[in-house]
PDB file of C-alpha atoms in Angstrom:
ATOM      1  CA  MET O   1       0.000   0.000   0.000  1.00  0.00           C
ATOM      2  CA  ALA O   2       2.854   2.405   0.797  1.00  0.00           C
ATOM      3  CA  ASP O   3       4.287   1.768  -2.668  1.00  0.00           C
ATOM      4  CA  LEU O   4       1.028   2.918  -4.255  1.00  0.00           C
ATOM      5  CA  LYS O   5       1.027   6.087  -2.166  1.00  0.00           C
ATOM      6  CA  ASP O   6       4.621   6.806  -3.219  1.00  0.00           C
ATOM      7  CA  PHE O   7       3.655   6.177  -6.839  1.00  0.00           C
ATOM      8  CA  ALA O   8       0.653   8.487  -6.550  1.00  0.00           C
ATOM      9  CA  GLU O   9       2.858  11.211  -5.062  1.00  0.00           C
ATOM     10  CA  GLN O  10       5.331  10.830  -7.935  1.00  0.00           C
ATOM     11  CA  LEU O  11       2.504  11.181 -10.456  1.00  0.00           C
ATOM     12  CA  VAL O  12       1.133  14.289  -8.774  1.00  0.00           C
ATOM     13  CA  ASN O  13       4.558  15.927  -8.782  1.00  0.00           C
ATOM     14  CA  LEU O  14       5.267  15.399 -12.501  1.00  0.00           C
ATOM     15  CA  THR O  15       6.005  18.462 -14.614  1.00  0.00           C
ATOM     16  CA  VAL O  16       3.945  19.188 -17.725  1.00  0.00           C
ATOM     17  CA  LYS O  17       6.795  17.974 -19.913  1.00  0.00           C
ATOM     18  CA  GLU O  18       7.042  14.729 -17.929  1.00  0.00           C
ATOM     19  CA  VAL O  19       3.266  14.205 -18.189  1.00  0.00           C
ATOM     20  CA  ASN O  20       3.492  14.587 -21.966  1.00  0.00           C
ATOM     21  CA  GLU O  21       6.386  12.092 -22.095  1.00  0.00           C
ATOM     22  CA  LEU O  22       4.417   9.643 -19.924  1.00  0.00           C
ATOM     23  CA  ALA O  23       1.386   9.989 -22.206  1.00  0.00           C
ATOM     24  CA  ASN O  24       3.564   9.227 -25.239  1.00  0.00           C
ATOM     25  CA  ILE O  25       5.100   6.166 -23.540  1.00  0.00           C
ATOM     26  CA  LEU O  26       1.666   4.837 -22.558  1.00  0.00           C
ATOM     27  CA  LYS O  27       0.390   5.351 -26.089  1.00  0.00           C
ATOM     28  CA  ASP O  28       3.425   4.091 -28.040  1.00  0.00           C
ATOM     29  CA  GLU O  29       4.560   1.185 -25.875  1.00  0.00           C
ATOM     30  CA  TYR O  30       1.312  -0.006 -24.292  1.00  0.00           C
ATOM     31  CA  GLY O  31      -1.411   1.190 -26.665  1.00  0.00           C
ATOM     32  CA  ILE O  32      -3.145   3.158 -23.910  1.00  0.00           C
ATOM     33  CA  GLU O  33      -4.664   6.448 -24.980  1.00  0.00           C
ATOM     34  CA  PRO O  34      -4.238   8.975 -22.118  1.00  0.00           C
ATOM     35  CA  ALA O  35      -7.788  10.324 -22.582  1.00  0.00           C
ATOM     36  CA  ALA O  36      -9.121   6.773 -22.421  1.00  0.00           C
ATOM     37  CA  ALA O  37      -7.118   6.125 -19.244  1.00  0.00           C
ATOM     38  CA  ALA O  38      -8.658   9.212 -17.645  1.00  0.00           C
ATOM     39  CA  ALA O  39     -12.133   8.001 -18.608  1.00  0.00           C
ATOM     40  CA  VAL O  40     -11.434   4.585 -17.072  1.00  0.00           C
ATOM     41  CA  ALA O  41     -10.217   6.235 -13.868  1.00  0.00           C
ATOM     42  CA  VAL O  42     -13.408   8.306 -13.692  1.00  0.00           C
ATOM     43  CA  ALA O  43     -15.563   5.237 -14.358  1.00  0.00           C
ATOM     44  CA  GLY O  44     -14.319   3.677 -11.122  1.00  0.00           C
ATOM     45  CA  PRO O  45     -16.404   3.394  -7.933  1.00  0.00           C
ATOM     46  CA  ALA O  46     -17.477   7.054  -7.951  1.00  0.00           C
ATOM     47  CA  ALA O  47     -18.827   6.979 -11.514  1.00  0.00           C
ATOM     48  CA  GLY O  48     -22.279   8.142 -10.432  1.00  0.00           C
ATOM     49  CA  GLU O  49     -20.839  11.189  -8.665  1.00  0.00           C
ATOM     50  CA  ALA O  50     -18.364  11.995 -11.433  1.00  0.00           C
ATOM     51  CA  ALA O  51     -20.939  11.821 -14.229  1.00  0.00           C
ATOM     52  CA  ASP O  52     -21.777  15.508 -13.833  1.00  0.00           C
ATOM     53  CA  GLU O  53     -18.145  16.581 -13.616  1.00  0.00           C
ATOM     54  CA  GLN O  54     -16.360  17.650 -16.789  1.00  0.00           C
ATOM     55  CA  THR O  55     -13.522  15.249 -17.674  1.00  0.00           C
ATOM     56  CA  GLU O  56     -12.043  16.832 -20.801  1.00  0.00           C
ATOM     57  CA  PHE O  57     -10.840  20.380 -21.072  1.00  0.00           C
ATOM     58  CA  ASP O  58      -9.622  22.678 -23.813  1.00  0.00           C
ATOM     59  CA  VAL O  59      -6.693  24.962 -23.050  1.00  0.00           C
ATOM     60  CA  ILE O  60      -7.342  28.264 -24.842  1.00  0.00           C
ATOM     61  CA  LEU O  61      -4.629  30.881 -25.265  1.00  0.00           C
ATOM     62  CA  LYS O  62      -6.429  34.214 -24.938  1.00  0.00           C
ATOM     63  CA  ALA O  63      -3.385  36.492 -25.293  1.00  0.00           C
ATOM     64  CA  ALA O  64       0.392  36.092 -25.414  1.00  0.00           C
ATOM     65  CA  GLY O  65       1.037  38.896 -22.955  1.00  0.00           C
ATOM     66  CA  GLY O  66       4.256  40.869 -22.807  1.00  0.00           C
ATOM     67  CA  SER O  67       6.622  37.970 -23.449  1.00  0.00           C
ATOM     68  CA  LYS O  68       5.389  36.675 -26.793  1.00  0.00           C
ATOM     69  CA  LEU O  69       8.634  34.895 -27.708  1.00  0.00           C
ATOM     70  CA  ALA O  70       8.661  32.926 -24.439  1.00  0.00           C
ATOM     71  CA  VAL O  71       5.030  31.927 -24.990  1.00  0.00           C
ATOM     72  CA  VAL O  72       5.749  30.782 -28.575  1.00  0.00           C
ATOM     73  CA  LYS O  73       8.668  28.652 -27.351  1.00  0.00           C
ATOM     74  CA  LEU O  74       6.532  27.166 -24.585  1.00  0.00           C
ATOM     75  CA  VAL O  75       3.623  26.390 -26.931  1.00  0.00           C
ATOM     76  CA  LYS O  76       6.138  24.686 -29.234  1.00  0.00           C
ATOM     77  CA  GLU O  77       7.505  22.607 -26.356  1.00  0.00           C
ATOM     78  CA  LEU O  78       4.128  21.692 -24.854  1.00  0.00           C
ATOM     79  CA  THR O  79       2.397  20.741 -28.098  1.00  0.00           C
ATOM     80  CA  GLY O  80       5.230  19.311 -30.164  1.00  0.00           C
ATOM     81  CA  LEU O  81       4.419  21.747 -32.965  1.00  0.00           C
ATOM     82  CA  GLY O  82       7.084  23.309 -35.126  1.00  0.00           C
ATOM     83  CA  LEU O  83       8.200  26.855 -34.435  1.00  0.00           C
ATOM     84  CA  LYS O  84       6.118  28.277 -37.311  1.00  0.00           C
ATOM     85  CA  GLU O  85       2.975  26.429 -36.206  1.00  0.00           C
ATOM     86  CA  ALA O  86       3.453  27.448 -32.555  1.00  0.00           C
ATOM     87  CA  LYS O  87       3.879  31.078 -33.642  1.00  0.00           C
ATOM     88  CA  GLY O  88       0.671  30.736 -35.667  1.00  0.00           C
ATOM     89  CA  VAL O  89      -1.228  29.544 -32.590  1.00  0.00           C
ATOM     90  CA  VAL O  90       0.074  32.465 -30.527  1.00  0.00           C
ATOM     91  CA  ASP O  91      -0.560  35.013 -33.297  1.00  0.00           C
ATOM     92  CA  SER O  92      -4.141  33.817 -33.781  1.00  0.00           C
ATOM     93  CA  ALA O  93      -5.080  34.111 -30.086  1.00  0.00           C
ATOM     94  CA  PRO O  94      -7.640  33.410 -28.812  1.00  0.00           C
ATOM     95  CA  ALA O  95      -6.794  29.928 -30.051  1.00  0.00           C
ATOM     96  CA  PRO O  96      -6.781  26.403 -28.596  1.00  0.00           C
ATOM     97  CA  VAL O  97      -3.377  25.136 -27.493  1.00  0.00           C
ATOM     98  CA  LYS O  98      -4.606  21.635 -26.617  1.00  0.00           C
ATOM     99  CA  GLU O  99      -8.073  20.144 -26.718  1.00  0.00           C
ATOM    100  CA  GLY O 100      -9.679  17.242 -24.885  1.00  0.00           C
ATOM    101  CA  VAL O 101      -7.060  16.919 -22.134  1.00  0.00           C
ATOM    102  CA  SER O 102      -7.535  15.845 -18.524  1.00  0.00           C
ATOM    103  CA  LYS O 103      -8.163  18.393 -15.809  1.00  0.00           C
ATOM    104  CA  GLU O 104      -4.693  17.848 -14.316  1.00  0.00           C
ATOM    105  CA  GLU O 105      -2.934  18.288 -17.648  1.00  0.00           C
ATOM    106  CA  ALA O 106      -5.060  21.328 -18.518  1.00  0.00           C
ATOM    107  CA  GLU O 107      -4.255  22.986 -15.188  1.00  0.00           C
ATOM    108  CA  GLY O 108      -0.560  22.206 -15.649  1.00  0.00           C
ATOM    109  CA  LEU O 109      -0.553  23.697 -19.140  1.00  0.00           C
ATOM    110  CA  LYS O 110      -2.414  26.759 -17.898  1.00  0.00           C
ATOM    111  CA  ALA O 111       0.039  27.285 -15.037  1.00  0.00           C
ATOM    112  CA  SER O 112       3.052  26.947 -17.350  1.00  0.00           C
ATOM    113  CA  LEU O 113       1.626  29.345 -19.924  1.00  0.00           C
ATOM    114  CA  GLU O 114       0.617  31.902 -17.295  1.00  0.00           C
ATOM    115  CA  GLU O 115       4.093  31.676 -15.776  1.00  0.00           C
ATOM    116  CA  ALA O 116       5.466  32.619 -19.199  1.00  0.00           C
ATOM    117  CA  GLY O 117       3.155  35.653 -19.244  1.00  0.00           C
ATOM    118  CA  ALA O 118       0.244  34.381 -21.330  1.00  0.00           C
ATOM    119  CA  GLU O 119      -3.452  34.798 -20.580  1.00  0.00           C
ATOM    120  CA  VAL O 120      -5.112  31.360 -20.627  1.00  0.00           C
ATOM    121  CA  GLU O 121      -8.631  30.006 -20.215  1.00  0.00           C
ATOM    122  CA  LEU O 122      -9.886  26.471 -19.631  1.00  0.00           C
ATOM    123  CA  LYS O 123     -13.142  25.362 -21.237  1.00  0.00           C
TER     124      LYS O 123
END
């Protein structure tokens, strides 16, 4: 039981970049789609209570803020887009950065983007 608690603590303390790497490993090596894994976790014992709770979120970049270059670099890193595509997302704000992600990932992305100076909204 203590091992599971340690594992849970490690998961909670992952950075956004580490979460993205974990999602890729789960998908590529084990065939587990991260969104599907989140849905399975929600469908556990508390499924009746969680039915009303939103499980997928869109991370919307509302404005780049004062540090546009830092935001472009961060969007590039977080999404895996090329530099030109990431700049396009930032230039076309308000624009979605990622869609259909878990609440934890969405909040992590929002925190990272806001730290870089961007204005972000979760839907």
